[in-house]
Short mmCIF file of C-alpha atoms in Angstrom, two decimals:
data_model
loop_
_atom_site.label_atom_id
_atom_site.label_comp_id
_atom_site.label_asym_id
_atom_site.label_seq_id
_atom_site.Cartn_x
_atom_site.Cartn_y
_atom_site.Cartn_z
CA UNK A 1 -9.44 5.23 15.06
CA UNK A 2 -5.82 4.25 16.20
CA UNK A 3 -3.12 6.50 17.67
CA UNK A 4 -0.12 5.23 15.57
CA UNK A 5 -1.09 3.45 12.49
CA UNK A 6 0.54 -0.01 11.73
CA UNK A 7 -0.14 -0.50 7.59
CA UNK A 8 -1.04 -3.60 6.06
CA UNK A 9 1.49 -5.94 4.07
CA UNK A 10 1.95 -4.09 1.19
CA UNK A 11 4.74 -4.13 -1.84
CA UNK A 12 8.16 -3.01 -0.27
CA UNK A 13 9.17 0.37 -0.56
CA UNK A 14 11.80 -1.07 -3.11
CA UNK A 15 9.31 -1.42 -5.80
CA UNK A 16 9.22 1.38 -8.45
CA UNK A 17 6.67 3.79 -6.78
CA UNK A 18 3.77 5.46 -8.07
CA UNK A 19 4.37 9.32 -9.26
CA UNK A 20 1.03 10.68 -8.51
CA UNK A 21 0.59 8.80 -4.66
CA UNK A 22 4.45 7.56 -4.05
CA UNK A 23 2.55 5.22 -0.57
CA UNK A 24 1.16 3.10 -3.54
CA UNK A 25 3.64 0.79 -6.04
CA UNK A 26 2.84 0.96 -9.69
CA UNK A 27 1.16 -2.51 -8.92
CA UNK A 28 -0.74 -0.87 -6.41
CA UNK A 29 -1.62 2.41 -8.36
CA UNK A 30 -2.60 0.01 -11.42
CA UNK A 31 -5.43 -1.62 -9.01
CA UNK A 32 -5.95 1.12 -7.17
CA UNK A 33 -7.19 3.25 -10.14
CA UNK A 34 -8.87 0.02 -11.47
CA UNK A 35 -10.80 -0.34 -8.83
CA UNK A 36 -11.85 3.48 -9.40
CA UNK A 37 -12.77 3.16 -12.42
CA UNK A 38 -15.16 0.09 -11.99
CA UNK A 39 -16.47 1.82 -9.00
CA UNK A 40 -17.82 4.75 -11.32
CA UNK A 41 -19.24 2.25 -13.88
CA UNK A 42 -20.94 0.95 -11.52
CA UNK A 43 -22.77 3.92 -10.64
CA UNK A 44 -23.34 4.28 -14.45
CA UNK A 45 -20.87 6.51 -14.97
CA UNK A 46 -17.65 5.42 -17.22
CA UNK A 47 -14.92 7.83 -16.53
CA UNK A 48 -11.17 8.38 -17.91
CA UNK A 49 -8.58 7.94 -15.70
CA UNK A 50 -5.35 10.33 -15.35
CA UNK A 51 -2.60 10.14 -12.91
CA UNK A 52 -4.42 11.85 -10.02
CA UNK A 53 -8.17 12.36 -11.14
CA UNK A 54 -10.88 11.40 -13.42
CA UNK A 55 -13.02 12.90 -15.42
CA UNK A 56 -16.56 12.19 -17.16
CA UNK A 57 -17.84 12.74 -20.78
CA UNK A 58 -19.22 16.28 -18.99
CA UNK A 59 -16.07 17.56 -18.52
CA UNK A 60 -16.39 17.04 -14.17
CA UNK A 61 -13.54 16.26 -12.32
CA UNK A 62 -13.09 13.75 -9.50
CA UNK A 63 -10.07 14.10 -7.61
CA UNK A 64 -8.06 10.83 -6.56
CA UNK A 65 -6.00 12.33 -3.70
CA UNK A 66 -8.05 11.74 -0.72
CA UNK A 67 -9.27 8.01 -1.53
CA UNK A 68 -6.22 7.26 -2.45
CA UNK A 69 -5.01 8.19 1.09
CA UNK A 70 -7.89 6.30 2.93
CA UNK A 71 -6.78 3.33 1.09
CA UNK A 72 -3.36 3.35 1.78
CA UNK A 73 -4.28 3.83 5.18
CA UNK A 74 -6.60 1.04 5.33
CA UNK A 75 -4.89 -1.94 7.83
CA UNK A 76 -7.51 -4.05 5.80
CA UNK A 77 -5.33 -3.61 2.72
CA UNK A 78 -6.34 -3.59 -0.79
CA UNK A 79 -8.86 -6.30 -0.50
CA UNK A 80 -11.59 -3.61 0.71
CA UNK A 81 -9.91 -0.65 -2.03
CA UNK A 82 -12.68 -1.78 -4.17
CA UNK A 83 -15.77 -1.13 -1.13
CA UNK A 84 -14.08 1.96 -0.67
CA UNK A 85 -14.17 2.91 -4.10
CA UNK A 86 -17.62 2.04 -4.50
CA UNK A 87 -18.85 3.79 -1.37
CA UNK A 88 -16.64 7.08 -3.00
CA UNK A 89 -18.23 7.24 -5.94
CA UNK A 90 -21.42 6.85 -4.73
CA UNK A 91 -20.92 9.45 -2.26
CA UNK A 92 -19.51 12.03 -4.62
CA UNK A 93 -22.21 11.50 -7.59
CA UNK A 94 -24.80 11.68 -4.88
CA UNK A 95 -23.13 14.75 -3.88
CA UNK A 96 -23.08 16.45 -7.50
CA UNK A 97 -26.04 15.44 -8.96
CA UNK A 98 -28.43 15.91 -6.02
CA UNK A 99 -30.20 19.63 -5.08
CA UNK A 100 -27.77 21.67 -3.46
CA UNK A 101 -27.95 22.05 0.78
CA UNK A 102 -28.05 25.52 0.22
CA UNK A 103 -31.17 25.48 -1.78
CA UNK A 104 -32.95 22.73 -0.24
CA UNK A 105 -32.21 23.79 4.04
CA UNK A 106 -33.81 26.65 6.16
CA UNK A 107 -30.61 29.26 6.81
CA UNK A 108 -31.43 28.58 10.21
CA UNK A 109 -30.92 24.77 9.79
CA UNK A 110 -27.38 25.38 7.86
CA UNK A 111 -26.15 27.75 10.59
CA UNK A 112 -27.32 25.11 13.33
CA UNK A 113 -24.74 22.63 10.83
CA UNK A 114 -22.19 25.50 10.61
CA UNK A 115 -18.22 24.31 11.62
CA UNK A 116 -15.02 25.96 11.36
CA UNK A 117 -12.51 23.96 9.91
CA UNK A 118 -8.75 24.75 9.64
CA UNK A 119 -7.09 23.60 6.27
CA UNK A 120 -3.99 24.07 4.64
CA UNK A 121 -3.43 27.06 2.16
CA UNK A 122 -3.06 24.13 -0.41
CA UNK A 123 -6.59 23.42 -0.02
CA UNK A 124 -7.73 27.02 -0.46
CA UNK A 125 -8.71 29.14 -3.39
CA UNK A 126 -8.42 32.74 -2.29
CA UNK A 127 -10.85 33.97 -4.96
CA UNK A 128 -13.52 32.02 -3.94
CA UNK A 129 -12.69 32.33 -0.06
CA UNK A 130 -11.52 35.68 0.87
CA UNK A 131 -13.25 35.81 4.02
CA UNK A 132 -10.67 33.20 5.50
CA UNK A 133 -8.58 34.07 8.42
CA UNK A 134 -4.90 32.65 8.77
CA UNK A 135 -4.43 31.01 12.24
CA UNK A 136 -0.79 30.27 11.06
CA UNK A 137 1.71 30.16 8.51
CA UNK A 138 0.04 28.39 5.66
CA UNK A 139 -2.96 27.66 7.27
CA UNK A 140 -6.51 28.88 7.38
CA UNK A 141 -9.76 29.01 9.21
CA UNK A 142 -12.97 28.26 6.59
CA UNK A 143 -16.67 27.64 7.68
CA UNK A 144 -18.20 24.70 6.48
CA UNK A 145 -21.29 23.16 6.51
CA UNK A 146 -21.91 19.53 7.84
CA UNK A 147 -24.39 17.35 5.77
CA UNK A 148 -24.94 13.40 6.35
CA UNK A 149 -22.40 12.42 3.74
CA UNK A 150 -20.35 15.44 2.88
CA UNK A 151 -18.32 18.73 4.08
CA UNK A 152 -19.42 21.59 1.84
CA UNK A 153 -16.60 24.27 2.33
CA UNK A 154 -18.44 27.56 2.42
CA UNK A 155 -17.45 30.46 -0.12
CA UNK A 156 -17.95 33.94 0.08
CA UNK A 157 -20.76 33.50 -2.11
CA UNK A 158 -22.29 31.09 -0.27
CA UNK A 159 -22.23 32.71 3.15
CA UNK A 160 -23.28 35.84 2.11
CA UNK A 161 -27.28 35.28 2.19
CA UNK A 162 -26.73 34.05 6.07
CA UNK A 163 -25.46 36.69 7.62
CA UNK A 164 -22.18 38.97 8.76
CA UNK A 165 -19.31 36.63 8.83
CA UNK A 166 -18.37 37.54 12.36
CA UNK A 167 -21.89 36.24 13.66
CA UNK A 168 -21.87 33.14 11.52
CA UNK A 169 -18.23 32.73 12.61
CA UNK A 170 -19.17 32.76 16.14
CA UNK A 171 -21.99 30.18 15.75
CA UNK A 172 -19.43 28.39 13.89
CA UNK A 173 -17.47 28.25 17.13
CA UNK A 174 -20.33 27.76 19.40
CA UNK A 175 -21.17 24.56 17.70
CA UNK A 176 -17.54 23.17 17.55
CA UNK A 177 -17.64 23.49 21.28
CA UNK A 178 -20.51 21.58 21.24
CA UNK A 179 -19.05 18.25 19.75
CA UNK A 180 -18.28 15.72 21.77
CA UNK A 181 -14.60 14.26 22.77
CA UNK A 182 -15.14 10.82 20.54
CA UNK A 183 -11.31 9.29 21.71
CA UNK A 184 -8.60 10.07 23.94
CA UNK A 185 -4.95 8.88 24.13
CA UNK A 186 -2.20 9.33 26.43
CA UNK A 187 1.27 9.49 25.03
CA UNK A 188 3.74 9.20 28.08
CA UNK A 189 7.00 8.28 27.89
CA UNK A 190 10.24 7.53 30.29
CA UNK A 191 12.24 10.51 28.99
CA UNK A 192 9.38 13.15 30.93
CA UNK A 193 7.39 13.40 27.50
CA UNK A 194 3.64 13.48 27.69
CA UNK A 195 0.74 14.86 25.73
CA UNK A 196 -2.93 14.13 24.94
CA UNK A 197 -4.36 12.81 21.78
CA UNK A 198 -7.98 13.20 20.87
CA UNK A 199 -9.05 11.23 17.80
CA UNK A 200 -12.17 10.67 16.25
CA UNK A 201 -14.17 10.67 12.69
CA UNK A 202 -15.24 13.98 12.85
CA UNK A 203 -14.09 16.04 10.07
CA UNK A 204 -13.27 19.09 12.58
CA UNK A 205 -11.31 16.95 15.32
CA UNK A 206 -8.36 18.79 14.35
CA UNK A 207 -9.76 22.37 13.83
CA UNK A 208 -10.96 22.28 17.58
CA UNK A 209 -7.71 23.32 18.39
CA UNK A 210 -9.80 26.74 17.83
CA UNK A 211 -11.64 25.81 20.36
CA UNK A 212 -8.68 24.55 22.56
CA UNK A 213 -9.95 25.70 26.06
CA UNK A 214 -13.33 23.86 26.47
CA UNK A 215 -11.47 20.63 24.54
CA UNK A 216 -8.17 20.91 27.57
CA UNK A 217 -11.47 21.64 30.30
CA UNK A 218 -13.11 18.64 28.88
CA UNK A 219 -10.27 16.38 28.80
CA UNK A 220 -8.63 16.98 31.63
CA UNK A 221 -10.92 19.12 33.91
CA UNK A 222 -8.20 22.34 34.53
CA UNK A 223 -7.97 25.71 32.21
CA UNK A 224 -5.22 26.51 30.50
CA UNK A 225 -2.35 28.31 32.29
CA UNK A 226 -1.03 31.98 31.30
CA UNK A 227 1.78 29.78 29.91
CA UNK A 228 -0.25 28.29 26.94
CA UNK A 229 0.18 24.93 25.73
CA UNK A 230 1.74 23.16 22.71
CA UNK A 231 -0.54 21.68 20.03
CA UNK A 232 -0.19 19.60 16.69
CA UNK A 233 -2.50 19.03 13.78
CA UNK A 234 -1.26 16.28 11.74
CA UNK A 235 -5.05 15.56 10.20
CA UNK A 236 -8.60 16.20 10.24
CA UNK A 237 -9.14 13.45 12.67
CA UNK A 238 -6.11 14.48 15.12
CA UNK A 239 -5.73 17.03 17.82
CA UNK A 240 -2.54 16.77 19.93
CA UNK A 241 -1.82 19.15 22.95
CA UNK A 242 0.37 19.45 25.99
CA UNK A 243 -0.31 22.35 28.74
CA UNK A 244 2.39 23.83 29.41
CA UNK A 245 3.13 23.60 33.49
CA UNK A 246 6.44 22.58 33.79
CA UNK A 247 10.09 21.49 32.56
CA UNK A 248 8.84 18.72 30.92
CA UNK A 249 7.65 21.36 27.69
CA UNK A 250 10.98 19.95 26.83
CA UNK A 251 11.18 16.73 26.12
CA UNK A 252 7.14 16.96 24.91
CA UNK A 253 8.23 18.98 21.96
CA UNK A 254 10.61 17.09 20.48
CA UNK A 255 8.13 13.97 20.93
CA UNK A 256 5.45 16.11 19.15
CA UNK A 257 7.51 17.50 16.39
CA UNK A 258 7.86 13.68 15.55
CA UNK A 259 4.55 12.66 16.02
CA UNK A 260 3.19 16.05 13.67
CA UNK A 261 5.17 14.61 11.09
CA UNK A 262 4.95 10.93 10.99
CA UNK A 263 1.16 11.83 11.17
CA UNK A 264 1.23 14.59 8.62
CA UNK A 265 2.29 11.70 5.82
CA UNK A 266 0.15 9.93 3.28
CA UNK A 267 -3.30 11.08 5.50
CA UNK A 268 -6.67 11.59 4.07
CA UNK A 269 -7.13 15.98 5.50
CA UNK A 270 -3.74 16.29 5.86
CA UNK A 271 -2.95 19.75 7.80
CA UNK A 272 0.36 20.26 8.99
CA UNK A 273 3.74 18.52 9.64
CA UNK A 274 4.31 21.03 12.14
CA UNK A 275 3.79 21.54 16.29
CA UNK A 276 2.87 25.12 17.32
CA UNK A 277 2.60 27.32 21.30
CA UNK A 278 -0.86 27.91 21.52
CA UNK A 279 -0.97 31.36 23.92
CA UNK A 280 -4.17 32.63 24.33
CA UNK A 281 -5.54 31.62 21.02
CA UNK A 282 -2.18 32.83 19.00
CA UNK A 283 -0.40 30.08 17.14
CA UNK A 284 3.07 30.18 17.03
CA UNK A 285 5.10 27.91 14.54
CA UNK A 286 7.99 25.75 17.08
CA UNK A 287 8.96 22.89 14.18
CA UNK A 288 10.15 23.19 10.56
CA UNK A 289 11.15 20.98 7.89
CA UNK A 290 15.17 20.74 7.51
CA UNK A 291 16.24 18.48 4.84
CA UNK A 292 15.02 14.43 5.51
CA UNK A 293 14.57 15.82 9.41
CA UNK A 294 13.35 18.61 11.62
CA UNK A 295 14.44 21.32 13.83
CA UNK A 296 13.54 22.84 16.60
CA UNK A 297 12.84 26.89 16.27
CA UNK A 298 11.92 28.96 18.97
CA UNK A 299 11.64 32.83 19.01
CA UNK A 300 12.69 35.14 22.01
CA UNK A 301 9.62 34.75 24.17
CA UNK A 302 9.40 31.33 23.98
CA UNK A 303 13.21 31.22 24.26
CA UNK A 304 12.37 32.85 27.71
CA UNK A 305 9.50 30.59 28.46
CA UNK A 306 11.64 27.61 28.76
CA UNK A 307 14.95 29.38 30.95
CA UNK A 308 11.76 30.30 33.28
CA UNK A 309 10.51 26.80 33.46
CA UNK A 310 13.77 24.85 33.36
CA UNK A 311 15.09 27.62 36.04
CA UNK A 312 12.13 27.02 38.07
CA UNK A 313 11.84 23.11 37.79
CA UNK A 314 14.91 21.13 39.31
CA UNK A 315 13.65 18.01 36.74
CA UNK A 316 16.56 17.11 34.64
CA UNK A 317 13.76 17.26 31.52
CA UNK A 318 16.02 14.26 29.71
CA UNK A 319 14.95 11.46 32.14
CA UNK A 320 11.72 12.88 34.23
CA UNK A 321 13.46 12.75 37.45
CA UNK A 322 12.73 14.83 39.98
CA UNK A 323 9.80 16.52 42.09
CA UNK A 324 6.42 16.32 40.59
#
């Protein structure tokens, strides 16, 4: 999986877009949701297709969102929208009309498959989760549980025959720390900007930023100072951090602001537009949304966090010159 995604020739953004996915063209949308709809016939399954879903003669509902986003994210362009589709569908109806994990596995198997992943409070339902901790504005912690070709988000109900939440929490955690480090990328630039990227095609890539120390010891063999570091979660398959050392916090979090948000758009798991301070597990929201842009907002200790550093570094933090 790439750092920065370079899309395949598509319909120019002048077309009349789609309402429901505005990446695709109505062109695209009209094959797009084509190909959907074959894919389920396939399966033996005819569906009716609405702007964002479909649904079966049952009454189930198959949401579009996600596929559509792998698709338009595809550099292999619609020519492979229909595989896609087909390997969805399949996926899904396997999914639904197979014996449930939770009544087929040992509950010592399931918490041995137990991850915490962090989602956006659009992708939560706070009836069915109320055990789910907020790491940040608008986002929250869940446990799921990992299966061959799925992510089963766990609800209260579900969680409550294994154990105390804390305890299955913590296992949770233990097992995150546990994954390996599938890709790493440097981002480095001339202006004193650098951070590391791990990527990969784990669902919980992002959400290890729960688990930030081991990932910064495994990456780059040092702990994390007092100081904290910077971190950004465009999408489930993104983790970006920068330990925070020196002056050149500056110029990284403008660079990451950017990157949160370029990454944030049109993603299959989006999680945030947004680059936080990571201190000592807190997360502290640093970017925000400000018309077509984004700005820069820092609190008082923060605020103080960069005189310090900028006081303490003789680095002129705009073109990385300087001591190292």
């Amino acid at each position: 999986m790439g750092l920065f995604r370079r899309g395949p020739k598509r319909d120019s953004r002048d077309t009349p877009r789609d309402p429901a996915f505005s990446f695709f063209s109505v062109d695209e949308a009209a094959l797009f949701r084509g190909q959907v709809r074959e894919a389920f016939a396939e399966q033996g399954l005819e569906v009716t297709l609405y702007a964002d879903m479909v649904t079966d003669s049952a009454g189930r509902q198959f949401g579009l969102g996600n596929l559509a986003a792998v698709c338009h994210n595809d550099d292999r362009g619609p020519r492979v929208w229909g595989d896609l589709a087909r390997r969805h569908a399949g996926m899904v109806l396997r999914t639904m009309d197979g014996p449930s994990a939770l009544e087929t596995l040992p509950p010592e198997r399931i918490r041995a498959q137990l991850y915490p992943r962090v989602i956006s409070e659009d992708s939560l339902d706070p009836q069915a989760f109320g055990y789910a901790r907020s790491v940040a504005p608008g986002l929250y912690e869940v446990l799921a549980l990992d299966l061959p070709e799925s992510v089963m988000m766990l609800t209260d109900e579900a969680l409550e025959p294994l154990g105390e939440i804390r305890q299955l929490r913590d296992r949770a955690l233990n097992n995150l720390r546990g994954l390996p480090v599938e890709g790493r990328e440097t981002v480095k630039e001339a202006g004193g900007t650098r951070f590391e990227v791990i990527v990969g095609d784990s669902f919980y890539t992002a959400s290890r930023v729960l688990a930030l120390e081991s990932v910064v010891r495994h990456v780059t063999g040092e702990w994390i100072p007092p100081d904290g570091a910077l971190v950004a979660m465009p999408f489930r398959h993104q983790l970006a951090f920068h330990v925070i050392r020196d002056a050149s916090v500056v110029p990284s979090l403008n660079s990451m602001a950017a990157f949160a948000a370029s990454g944030f758009e049109d993603t299959p798991g989006a999680i945030s537009p947004y680059v936080y301070w990571w201190r000592g597990g807190t997360l502290t929201q640093l970017s925000a949304k400000e018309g077509d842009g984004l700005r820069i907002t820092v609190g008082e200790d923060f605020h103080e966090l960069l005189e310090r550093l900028t006081a303490r570094d003789p680095r002129d933090p705009r073109d990385g010159t300087g001591p190292v």
